[in-house]
Amino acid sequence: MNYIGEDEVIVVRDRKNTINVLVNSCSHRGNTVCRAELGTTNSFLCSYHGWNFNLDGTLLAAPGEEAFYRGELNKSDWGLMRAAKVESYRGFVFATMDANAPALADYLGWVGRLGIDFIASRGEVEFLDGVHKNRIKCNWKIAVDNLYDWYHVKVSHGTAMRVGFVSEEAMAPMSQMVLLGEYGHGIGGPGISEAELAAFDARMANGGDGDAQWFDLFASRRVDPKVRAELGPVGTRSFGHPNIFPNLWVSITQQVCLRIPRGPFETELWWFNYLIKDAPESQRRQAIFAQNHVFGPAGLLEQDDGENWSHSTRGARGPIGRMRPLNLSMGRGRDQVSADPSGQSRIETVVNEHGQRWTYQSWQEWMLADSWQELIASHSQPPTGVV
Amino acid sequence: MLLTFEAQEFLLNEARLLDARKFTEWLELLTDDIHYWMPIRRTTQAKELELEFTKPGGMAFFDDSKEILTMRVQRLAVGRAWAEDPPSRMRHLITNISVEGGDANELSVHSNFHLYRTRLNSEEDSWIGSREDLLRRVDNRLMLARRHIYLEQTVILSQNMSSFF
Ligand code: FES
Ligand SMILES: [Fe+2]
């Protein structure tokens, strides 16, 4: 079970192996027809009056079709509502309620696709049983804002560094790369220069002799020429956090996190966890360790994030507090978007707020557009030149 | 009966230390090989209740060794652990204690808990659940060698769990 906005949806694979995305609401009185978070079923039997729906949402039977409905219930009109479009990219399934939305690959654009390529290029992955879920009294956008935020780490997570849970240099790399894509997608966070990558390659060709760098772990996942071709010359050098707009964070901890709005003042966080199928046992264990200990409500980092996000929402809620424009100025007008023959434009800089500005600007454009048609016409192209 | 009394004394004393924020003393009650574990719980159909909890070794809210528990405690002590600064007010109500098995040296103990937390002016959290503990006798005193925590929540309804259960 999942959500699209405030609508509960059932995501179910049917006997033909098709993935169906169905609105969890019976066409008779609106009752939910599925109450379990996960599991297997032959059909969805509504618990109220017994309308029974197939796994593809069609209405199979209703009690009393002859006796009470006098044979006049046209079942083909009364299936569960289906998402208007369900498409997948490299195994990640996306759905939309709007039939006029662009095709998934177009919607994702190269930045959104690259976000998923970061995962898929690591080989076949398997998602683990168990999604960490919790509720934070924050607006969902502050959670999205935070994934681009390499400024908060030292202060928010200072204690996790002090006790040796995470290392300071791994957590606050100065060299940052930001990639911005149409419709609000972005990737922001650590990145290395062409020279650094070349130096890394030379060092590896040398049998690894030389000074270890903070990015060795990330770069070592990108040595295969096939992977580099997949990610592109710039993507190969980015180890940042993708956000598939609006609310899917692809984290470097072998997790993806959905930030599901529960009204303006509450957000549900769902952490999905995966392993690389052919990774050695020690790496699998390390990944599981990080998945259970970094984020989530008891995570040694996210405990403090939850506190700050809810108080950022709360602090800016008052009638006076909410009137003051907040400061989003970091790096504005001081950086340059560099083009690349591959089409992978990027900003290479220090810690900045380009990702956040792009997110809020895109959000505003989404909110001002009345339809997909209008948004397609009105949305901004990612910036070029000085940014 | 004597063992039940001993187990009860241990758990009540432990709760007293936690509520008084004497976390370093609390750590001294834990064996070095402790496993402190809270699985993820899910709503399932009655016929699939075996899916209700995630399994050991997989995804969990807590899957801690002594080393990790020590880090959690140290974090609180260095200051600026924002989830607990200002510190929460906490009260553990421990009930339904029963010795389920084992011998005088290692007892399996079941208990229920209600952990009530308030923060700042009006933040309130309430966690109710059960614990399956293994208490081991070391140098003639009981220590906590294993704790499995089963919370009565699927989606954790709190912005964090910065307390010990
Ligand atoms: S509400 Fe579903 S059968 Fe009546
Ligand atoms: Fe954080």
Coordinates of C-alpha atoms and ligand atoms in Angstrom, one line a residue:
Chain A
M1 CA 0.0 0.0 0.0
N2 CA 1.2 3.5 -0.8
Y3 CA 0.0 7.0 -1.3
I4 CA -0.4 9.4 -4.1
G5 CA -0.9 12.7 -2.4
E6 CA -3.6 12.1 0.2
D7 CA -5.1 9.2 -1.7
E8 CA -4.3 5.7 -0.5
V9 CA -3.3 3.5 -3.4
I10 CA -2.9 -0.3 -3.7
V11 CA 0.2 -1.3 -5.7
V12 CA -0.4 -4.9 -6.7
R13 CA 1.1 -7.4 -9.2
D14 CA -1.6 -9.5 -10.9
R15 CA -1.4 -13.0 -12.3
K16 CA -0.2 -11.6 -15.6
N17 CA 2.7 -10.0 -13.8
T18 CA 1.3 -6.5 -14.5
I19 CA 1.7 -3.9 -11.8
N20 CA -1.7 -2.2 -11.1
V21 CA -2.0 1.0 -9.1
L22 CA -5.5 1.3 -7.7
V23 CA -7.2 3.9 -5.5
N24 CA -8.1 2.1 -2.3
S25 CA -11.7 3.1 -2.3
C26 CA -14.7 0.9 -3.0
S27 CA -17.0 2.2 -5.7
H28 CA -20.1 1.5 -3.6
R29 CA -19.6 3.6 -0.5
G30 CA -15.9 4.5 -0.6
N31 CA -14.7 2.0 1.9
T32 CA -11.1 0.9 1.7
V33 CA -10.8 -2.6 0.2
C34 CA -7.3 -3.3 1.4
R35 CA -6.1 -2.8 4.9
A36 CA -2.8 -4.7 5.1
E37 CA 0.4 -2.9 4.4
L38 CA 1.8 -5.9 2.5
G39 CA 0.9 -9.4 1.6
T40 CA -0.8 -11.6 -1.0
T41 CA -4.4 -11.9 -1.9
N42 CA -6.6 -13.4 -4.7
S43 CA -8.9 -10.4 -4.9
F44 CA -10.0 -7.4 -2.9
L45 CA -13.2 -8.2 -1.1
C46 CA -14.8 -5.1 0.3
S47 CA -15.6 -5.6 4.0
Y48 CA -18.7 -3.5 4.0
H49 CA -21.2 -5.1 1.5
G50 CA -19.0 -7.6 -0.2
W51 CA -18.2 -6.1 -3.6
N52 CA -15.3 -8.1 -4.9
F53 CA -12.6 -6.6 -7.1
N54 CA -10.0 -8.3 -9.2
L55 CA -6.3 -7.5 -8.8
D56 CA -6.6 -5.2 -11.9
G57 CA -9.4 -3.3 -10.2
T58 CA -12.3 -4.6 -12.2
L59 CA -15.5 -5.4 -10.3
L60 CA -15.9 -9.2 -10.3
A61 CA -19.1 -9.6 -8.3
A62 CA -21.5 -7.8 -6.0
P63 CA -23.9 -9.6 -3.7
G64 CA -27.5 -9.5 -4.8
E65 CA -26.8 -8.6 -8.4
E66 CA -30.0 -10.3 -9.5
A67 CA -32.1 -10.1 -6.4
F68 CA -31.5 -6.5 -5.4
Y69 CA -30.0 -4.8 -8.4
R70 CA -32.4 -6.6 -10.7
G71 CA -29.6 -7.4 -13.1
E72 CA -29.1 -3.7 -13.8
L73 CA -25.6 -3.2 -12.2
N74 CA -23.2 -2.6 -15.0
K75 CA -20.1 -4.0 -13.4
S76 CA -17.7 -2.8 -16.0
D77 CA -18.5 0.8 -15.0
W78 CA -17.7 0.2 -11.3
G79 CA -14.2 -1.0 -11.0
L80 CA -11.7 0.6 -8.6
M81 CA -10.2 3.8 -9.9
R82 CA -6.8 3.2 -11.6
A83 CA -3.8 5.6 -11.8
A84 CA -4.0 7.3 -15.1
K85 CA -0.5 6.1 -16.0
V86 CA 1.9 3.6 -14.5
E87 CA 5.4 3.4 -16.0
S88 CA 8.7 2.2 -14.8
Y89 CA 12.3 3.2 -15.3
R90 CA 14.9 0.5 -14.6
G91 CA 12.6 -1.3 -12.3
F92 CA 11.3 1.8 -10.4
V93 CA 7.6 2.1 -10.8
F94 CA 6.0 5.6 -11.0
A95 CA 2.3 6.4 -11.2
T96 CA 0.3 9.5 -11.8
M97 CA -3.4 10.4 -11.6
D98 CA -3.1 12.8 -14.5
A99 CA -3.5 11.3 -18.0
N100 CA -1.9 14.5 -19.5
A101 CA 1.3 14.1 -17.6
P102 CA 4.4 13.6 -19.8
A103 CA 5.8 10.1 -20.4
L104 CA 7.9 9.0 -17.4
A105 CA 11.3 9.2 -19.2
D106 CA 10.5 12.8 -20.4
Y107 CA 9.3 13.7 -16.9
L108 CA 12.4 12.5 -15.2
G109 CA 14.7 14.1 -17.8
W110 CA 18.4 13.3 -17.6
V111 CA 18.7 14.5 -14.0
G112 CA 15.9 12.4 -12.7
R113 CA 17.0 9.4 -14.7
L114 CA 20.6 9.8 -13.5
G115 CA 19.3 9.8 -9.9
I116 CA 17.9 6.3 -10.5
D117 CA 21.0 5.3 -12.6
F118 CA 23.1 5.9 -9.5
I119 CA 21.3 2.9 -8.0
A120 CA 20.8 0.8 -11.1
S121 CA 24.4 1.1 -12.3
R122 CA 25.5 -0.7 -9.2
G123 CA 24.1 -4.0 -10.5
E124 CA 21.0 -5.8 -9.7
V125 CA 19.5 -4.7 -6.4
E126 CA 17.1 -6.4 -4.1
F127 CA 14.8 -4.5 -1.8
L128 CA 14.8 -5.7 1.8
D129 CA 11.8 -6.6 3.8
G130 CA 10.9 -3.8 6.1
V131 CA 10.3 -0.1 5.5
H132 CA 11.1 2.3 8.3
K133 CA 8.2 4.7 8.7
N134 CA 7.6 7.6 11.1
R135 CA 5.8 10.9 11.3
I136 CA 7.4 14.2 11.7
K137 CA 5.5 17.4 12.4
C138 CA 7.1 19.3 9.6
N139 CA 6.1 20.5 6.2
W140 CA 7.3 18.0 3.6
K141 CA 9.3 20.6 1.7
I142 CA 11.7 21.2 4.6
A143 CA 12.6 17.6 4.5
V144 CA 13.3 17.9 0.7
D145 CA 15.2 21.1 1.3
N146 CA 17.4 19.2 3.8
L147 CA 18.6 16.6 1.3
Y148 CA 20.5 19.3 -0.6
D149 CA 21.7 20.8 2.7
W150 CA 25.4 20.1 3.4
Y151 CA 25.5 23.2 5.6
H152 CA 23.6 21.7 8.5
V153 CA 25.7 18.7 9.0
K154 CA 28.3 20.0 11.5
V155 CA 25.8 21.6 13.8
S156 CA 22.8 19.3 13.5
H157 CA 24.9 16.2 13.6
G158 CA 27.9 17.4 15.6
T159 CA 27.3 14.8 18.3
A160 CA 27.3 11.9 15.9
M161 CA 30.7 13.1 14.8
R162 CA 32.0 13.7 18.3
V163 CA 31.2 10.2 19.4
G164 CA 32.8 8.7 16.3
F165 CA 29.7 7.4 14.6
V166 CA 30.5 9.3 11.4
S167 CA 33.7 11.0 10.4
E168 CA 33.8 14.8 10.0
E169 CA 35.6 14.8 6.7
A170 CA 33.2 12.3 5.1
M171 CA 30.3 14.3 6.3
A172 CA 31.3 17.8 5.1
P173 CA 33.2 17.6 1.8
M174 CA 33.9 21.1 0.6
S175 CA 33.7 20.3 -3.1
Q176 CA 30.2 20.1 -4.2
M177 CA 28.4 19.5 -7.5
V178 CA 24.8 20.5 -8.3
L179 CA 22.9 19.2 -11.3
L180 CA 19.5 20.8 -12.0
G181 CA 16.8 19.3 -14.2
E182 CA 13.5 20.3 -15.7
Y183 CA 10.4 20.1 -13.5
G184 CA 12.4 20.4 -10.3
H185 CA 14.6 17.4 -10.2
G186 CA 18.0 17.9 -8.8
I187 CA 21.2 16.3 -7.5
G188 CA 23.3 18.1 -5.0
G189 CA 26.1 17.2 -2.7
P190 CA 29.7 16.0 -2.9
G191 CA 31.4 15.8 -6.3
I192 CA 34.9 15.7 -7.6
S193 CA 36.7 17.6 -10.4
E194 CA 37.9 16.0 -13.6
A195 CA 41.5 16.4 -12.2
E196 CA 40.6 14.6 -9.0
L197 CA 39.0 11.7 -11.0
A198 CA 42.1 11.5 -13.2
A199 CA 44.3 11.4 -10.1
F200 CA 42.2 8.7 -8.6
D201 CA 42.4 6.6 -11.8
A202 CA 46.2 7.1 -11.8
R203 CA 46.4 6.0 -8.2
M204 CA 44.3 2.9 -8.8
A205 CA 46.4 2.0 -11.9
N206 CA 49.3 2.3 -9.5
G207 CA 47.8 -0.4 -7.3
G208 CA 46.2 2.2 -5.0
D209 CA 49.5 3.7 -3.9
G210 CA 49.2 7.3 -2.6
D211 CA 47.1 9.3 -0.3
A212 CA 43.6 8.1 0.4
Q213 CA 40.9 10.6 -0.3
W214 CA 37.4 11.1 1.1
F215 CA 35.8 10.1 -2.2
D216 CA 37.7 6.8 -2.7
L217 CA 34.7 4.7 -1.6
F218 CA 32.3 6.5 -4.0
A219 CA 34.8 6.6 -6.9
S220 CA 35.6 3.0 -6.5
R221 CA 32.0 2.1 -7.5
R222 CA 32.5 3.9 -10.7
V223 CA 35.6 2.4 -12.2
D224 CA 33.9 0.1 -14.7
P225 CA 33.8 1.8 -18.1
K226 CA 30.3 0.5 -18.7
V227 CA 29.2 2.3 -15.5
R228 CA 30.9 5.5 -16.5
A229 CA 29.3 5.4 -19.9
E230 CA 25.9 4.9 -18.2
L231 CA 26.4 7.8 -15.8
G232 CA 28.1 10.1 -18.3
P233 CA 31.3 12.1 -17.8
V234 CA 29.7 14.5 -15.2
G235 CA 27.4 12.0 -13.5
T236 CA 30.4 9.8 -12.8
R237 CA 31.9 12.6 -10.7
S238 CA 28.8 13.3 -8.7
F239 CA 28.2 11.6 -5.4
G240 CA 25.3 13.9 -4.4
H241 CA 21.8 13.3 -3.3
P242 CA 19.2 13.1 -6.1
N243 CA 15.7 14.2 -5.4
I244 CA 13.2 12.9 -7.9
F245 CA 10.8 15.8 -7.8
P246 CA 8.8 16.3 -5.7
N247 CA 9.5 13.9 -2.8
L248 CA 11.7 10.9 -3.6
W249 CA 15.2 11.1 -2.1
V250 CA 17.8 8.7 -3.4
S251 CA 20.2 8.4 -0.5
I252 CA 23.8 7.3 -0.7
T253 CA 23.1 4.8 2.2
Q254 CA 21.4 2.3 -0.2
Q255 CA 18.0 3.7 0.6
V256 CA 15.3 5.7 -1.0
C257 CA 13.1 7.9 1.1
L258 CA 9.6 9.0 0.3
R259 CA 8.4 12.1 2.1
I260 CA 4.6 11.8 2.1
P261 CA 2.7 15.0 3.1
R262 CA 0.1 14.6 5.7
G263 CA -1.4 18.0 5.4
P264 CA 0.8 21.1 5.6
F265 CA 2.2 20.4 9.1
E266 CA 3.0 16.7 9.1
T267 CA 5.1 14.4 6.9
E268 CA 5.4 10.7 6.9
L269 CA 8.9 9.4 6.1
W270 CA 9.2 6.0 4.5
W271 CA 12.7 4.5 4.1
F272 CA 13.0 1.7 1.5
N273 CA 16.2 -0.3 1.8
Y274 CA 18.1 -2.3 -0.8
L275 CA 21.2 -4.4 -1.2
I276 CA 23.4 -5.0 -4.2
K277 CA 22.7 -8.6 -5.2
D278 CA 26.2 -9.7 -5.9
A279 CA 27.9 -7.7 -3.2
P280 CA 30.1 -9.7 -0.7
E281 CA 28.6 -10.5 2.6
S282 CA 30.7 -8.0 4.5
Q283 CA 29.4 -5.2 2.3
R284 CA 25.8 -6.4 2.7
R285 CA 26.2 -6.3 6.5
Q286 CA 27.7 -2.8 6.3
A287 CA 24.8 -1.6 4.3
I288 CA 22.3 -3.1 6.7
F289 CA 24.1 -1.5 9.6
A290 CA 23.9 1.9 7.9
Q291 CA 20.2 1.4 7.0
N292 CA 19.3 0.7 10.6
H293 CA 21.4 3.2 12.3
V294 CA 21.8 6.4 10.3
F295 CA 18.3 7.5 9.4
G296 CA 14.8 6.5 10.6
P297 CA 13.3 7.7 13.9
A298 CA 16.0 6.1 16.0
G299 CA 18.9 6.8 13.6
L300 CA 21.8 8.5 15.1
L301 CA 21.6 11.3 12.5
E302 CA 17.9 11.6 11.8
Q303 CA 16.8 11.9 15.4
D304 CA 18.2 15.4 15.3
D305 CA 16.9 16.2 11.8
G306 CA 13.4 15.4 13.0
E307 CA 13.8 17.9 15.8
N308 CA 15.0 20.6 13.5
W309 CA 12.5 20.1 10.7
S310 CA 9.5 20.2 13.0
H311 CA 10.8 23.3 14.7
S312 CA 11.6 25.0 11.4
T313 CA 8.0 24.4 10.5
R314 CA 6.8 25.5 13.9
G315 CA 9.0 28.5 14.2
A316 CA 7.9 29.9 10.8
R317 CA 4.2 29.4 11.5
G318 CA 3.3 32.4 13.5
P319 CA 1.5 35.3 11.9
I320 CA 4.5 37.6 12.1
G321 CA 7.2 34.9 11.6
R322 CA 5.6 33.6 8.4
M323 CA 5.7 37.1 6.8
R324 CA 9.5 37.3 6.8
P325 CA 11.2 35.9 3.7
L326 CA 13.7 33.4 4.8
N327 CA 17.4 33.6 3.7
L328 CA 18.1 31.3 0.8
S329 CA 21.0 33.3 -0.6
M330 CA 24.0 31.0 -0.2
G331 CA 26.1 31.1 -3.3
R332 CA 23.5 33.1 -5.3
G333 CA 25.1 34.9 -8.2
R334 CA 28.5 33.5 -7.4
D335 CA 28.6 30.3 -9.4
Q336 CA 28.6 29.2 -13.0
V337 CA 26.7 26.5 -14.8
S338 CA 29.2 24.7 -17.0
A339 CA 27.9 23.0 -20.1
D340 CA 29.3 19.7 -21.2
P341 CA 29.2 18.2 -24.7
S342 CA 27.3 15.3 -23.1
G343 CA 24.5 17.7 -22.2
Q344 CA 25.3 17.2 -18.5
S345 CA 25.4 20.8 -17.3
R346 CA 26.5 21.2 -13.7
I347 CA 27.6 23.7 -11.1
E348 CA 30.9 22.8 -9.4
T349 CA 31.3 24.8 -6.2
V350 CA 31.4 24.8 -2.4
V351 CA 28.5 24.2 0.0
N352 CA 25.5 26.2 -1.5
E353 CA 21.8 26.5 -1.7
H354 CA 21.2 26.1 -5.5
G355 CA 19.3 22.9 -5.0
Q356 CA 16.9 24.4 -2.5
R357 CA 16.3 27.5 -4.6
W358 CA 15.6 25.3 -7.6
T359 CA 13.2 23.2 -5.6
Y360 CA 11.1 26.1 -4.3
Q361 CA 11.1 27.9 -7.6
S362 CA 9.9 24.7 -9.3
W363 CA 7.3 24.1 -6.6
Q364 CA 5.9 27.6 -7.2
E365 CA 5.7 26.9 -10.9
W366 CA 3.8 23.7 -10.3
M367 CA 1.4 25.4 -8.0
L368 CA 0.7 28.3 -10.4
A369 CA 0.0 26.0 -13.3
D370 CA -3.6 24.7 -13.6
S371 CA -2.8 21.7 -15.7
W372 CA 0.1 19.7 -17.0
Q373 CA -0.4 21.3 -20.4
E374 CA 0.2 24.7 -18.7
L375 CA 3.1 23.5 -16.7
I376 CA 4.8 22.0 -19.8
A377 CA 4.5 25.5 -21.4
S378 CA 5.4 27.6 -18.4
H379 CA 8.1 25.7 -16.5
S380 CA 11.6 27.1 -16.3
Q381 CA 14.5 25.5 -18.0
P382 CA 17.4 24.8 -15.7
P383 CA 19.6 27.8 -15.4
T384 CA 22.6 28.5 -17.6
G385 CA 25.5 30.9 -17.1
V386 CA 25.9 32.7 -13.8
V387 CA 23.5 31.2 -11.2
Chain B
M1 CA 9.2 -17.0 43.0
L2 CA 12.6 -15.7 44.2
L3 CA 13.8 -15.4 40.6
T4 CA 10.7 -13.5 39.6
F5 CA 11.3 -11.1 42.5
E6 CA 14.9 -10.7 41.4
A7 CA 14.0 -10.0 37.8
Q8 CA 11.4 -7.5 39.0
E9 CA 13.9 -5.7 41.2
F10 CA 16.3 -5.6 38.2
L11 CA 13.8 -4.1 35.8
L12 CA 12.4 -1.6 38.2
N13 CA 15.9 -0.4 39.2
E14 CA 16.7 -0.1 35.5
A15 CA 13.7 2.0 34.8
R16 CA 14.5 4.2 37.7
L17 CA 18.0 4.9 36.3
L18 CA 16.6 5.7 32.8
D19 CA 13.9 8.0 34.2
A20 CA 16.6 9.8 36.3
R21 CA 18.7 10.2 33.1
K22 CA 21.5 8.1 34.7
F23 CA 22.4 6.6 31.4
T24 CA 26.0 5.8 32.2
E25 CA 24.9 3.8 35.2
W26 CA 22.3 2.1 32.9
L27 CA 25.1 1.0 30.5
E28 CA 26.7 -0.8 33.4
L29 CA 23.7 -3.1 33.6
L30 CA 24.3 -4.4 30.1
T31 CA 26.6 -7.3 29.2
D32 CA 29.2 -6.6 26.6
D33 CA 27.5 -8.9 24.1
I34 CA 24.1 -7.3 24.5
H35 CA 21.7 -7.3 21.6
Y36 CA 19.1 -4.6 21.8
W37 CA 16.6 -5.0 19.0
M38 CA 13.3 -3.5 18.0
P39 CA 11.9 -4.9 14.7
I40 CA 9.6 -3.1 12.3
R41 CA 6.0 -4.0 12.7
R42 CA 3.4 -4.1 9.9
T43 CA -0.3 -4.4 9.5
T44 CA -1.0 -7.7 7.8
Q45 CA -4.0 -9.9 7.1
A46 CA -4.9 -12.3 9.8
K47 CA -3.8 -15.2 7.6
E48 CA -0.3 -13.7 7.1
L49 CA 0.6 -12.7 10.7
E50 CA 4.0 -14.3 10.2
L51 CA 4.8 -11.1 8.2
E52 CA 4.0 -8.9 11.1
F53 CA 7.5 -8.3 12.4
T54 CA 10.7 -8.0 10.4
K55 CA 13.3 -10.8 11.2
P56 CA 16.6 -10.5 13.1
G57 CA 19.5 -9.6 10.9
G58 CA 17.2 -7.5 8.7
M59 CA 15.6 -4.1 8.9
A60 CA 14.9 -2.8 12.4
F61 CA 14.4 0.4 14.4
F62 CA 17.0 -0.7 16.9
D63 CA 19.7 -3.3 16.2
D64 CA 22.3 -2.3 18.6
S65 CA 25.4 -3.7 20.1
K66 CA 26.9 -2.3 23.3
E67 CA 29.2 -0.1 21.2
I68 CA 26.2 1.6 19.5
L69 CA 24.3 1.9 22.8
T70 CA 27.3 3.5 24.3
M71 CA 27.5 6.0 21.4
R72 CA 23.8 6.9 22.0
V73 CA 24.6 7.6 25.6
Q74 CA 27.8 9.6 24.9
R75 CA 25.9 11.6 22.3
L76 CA 23.5 12.8 25.1
A77 CA 26.4 13.7 27.3
V78 CA 28.4 15.9 24.9
G79 CA 25.6 18.4 24.6
R80 CA 23.8 19.6 21.4
A81 CA 22.1 16.2 20.8
W82 CA 19.2 18.3 19.6
A83 CA 16.5 15.6 20.0
E84 CA 17.3 15.5 23.7
D85 CA 18.5 19.1 24.4
P86 CA 16.5 20.4 26.2
P87 CA 16.1 16.9 27.7
S88 CA 12.8 15.0 27.4
R89 CA 10.9 14.1 30.5
M90 CA 10.4 10.4 30.6
R91 CA 8.6 7.9 32.7
H92 CA 8.8 4.1 32.3
L93 CA 5.9 2.1 33.7
I94 CA 7.0 -1.5 33.8
T95 CA 4.3 -4.2 34.4
N96 CA 3.3 -7.8 33.8
I97 CA 6.8 -9.1 34.7
S98 CA 7.1 -12.8 34.4
V99 CA 10.0 -15.2 34.2
E100 CA 9.3 -17.4 31.2
G101 CA 12.2 -19.8 31.4
G102 CA 15.9 -20.4 31.9
D103 CA 17.6 -21.1 35.1
A104 CA 19.2 -19.1 37.9
N105 CA 22.0 -18.0 35.7
E106 CA 20.1 -17.0 32.6
L107 CA 16.5 -16.1 32.8
S108 CA 14.1 -15.2 30.0
V109 CA 11.9 -12.4 31.3
H110 CA 8.8 -11.0 29.8
S111 CA 7.5 -7.5 30.7
N112 CA 5.2 -4.8 29.4
F113 CA 6.1 -1.2 29.3
H114 CA 4.5 2.2 28.9
L115 CA 7.1 4.8 28.1
Y116 CA 5.7 8.3 28.4
R117 CA 7.7 11.2 27.1
T118 CA 7.0 14.9 27.0
R119 CA 9.2 17.6 25.5
L120 CA 9.2 21.4 25.7
N121 CA 5.8 22.9 26.3
S122 CA 3.4 20.5 24.7
E123 CA 5.0 17.6 22.8
E124 CA 3.8 14.3 24.0
D125 CA 4.8 10.7 23.0
S126 CA 3.5 7.5 24.3
W127 CA 5.0 4.2 23.5
I128 CA 3.5 0.9 24.7
G129 CA 4.9 -2.5 24.1
S130 CA 6.4 -5.6 25.4
R131 CA 9.9 -6.7 26.0
E132 CA 11.5 -10.2 25.9
D133 CA 14.7 -9.9 27.9
L134 CA 17.5 -12.3 28.7
L135 CA 19.0 -11.6 32.1
R136 CA 22.3 -13.2 32.8
R137 CA 24.0 -13.6 36.2
V138 CA 27.6 -12.2 36.1
D139 CA 29.7 -12.0 39.3
N140 CA 26.6 -12.7 41.3
R141 CA 24.4 -9.9 39.9
L142 CA 21.9 -9.9 37.0
M143 CA 22.8 -8.1 33.8
L144 CA 20.8 -7.5 30.6
A145 CA 22.1 -9.7 27.8
R146 CA 19.4 -9.4 25.3
R147 CA 16.3 -7.2 24.8
H148 CA 13.7 -7.6 22.1
I149 CA 11.2 -4.7 22.0
Y150 CA 7.8 -5.1 20.4
L151 CA 6.1 -1.8 20.0
E152 CA 2.4 -1.4 19.4
Q153 CA 3.0 0.9 16.4
T154 CA 3.7 0.3 12.7
V155 CA 4.3 3.8 11.5
I156 CA 6.2 5.4 14.5
L157 CA 4.0 8.3 15.5
S158 CA 6.9 10.3 16.8
Q159 CA 9.4 12.5 15.1
N160 CA 12.2 10.4 16.8
M161 CA 12.9 7.7 19.3
S162 CA 15.8 9.1 21.3
S163 CA 14.9 7.2 24.4
F164 CA 15.7 3.8 25.7
F165 CA 12.9 1.2 26.0
Ligands
FES1 S1 -18.8 0.0 0.5 FE1 -17.8 -1.6 -0.6 S2 -19.4 -3.0 -0.9 FE2 -20.4 -1.3 0.0
FE2 FE 20.7 15.7 8.5

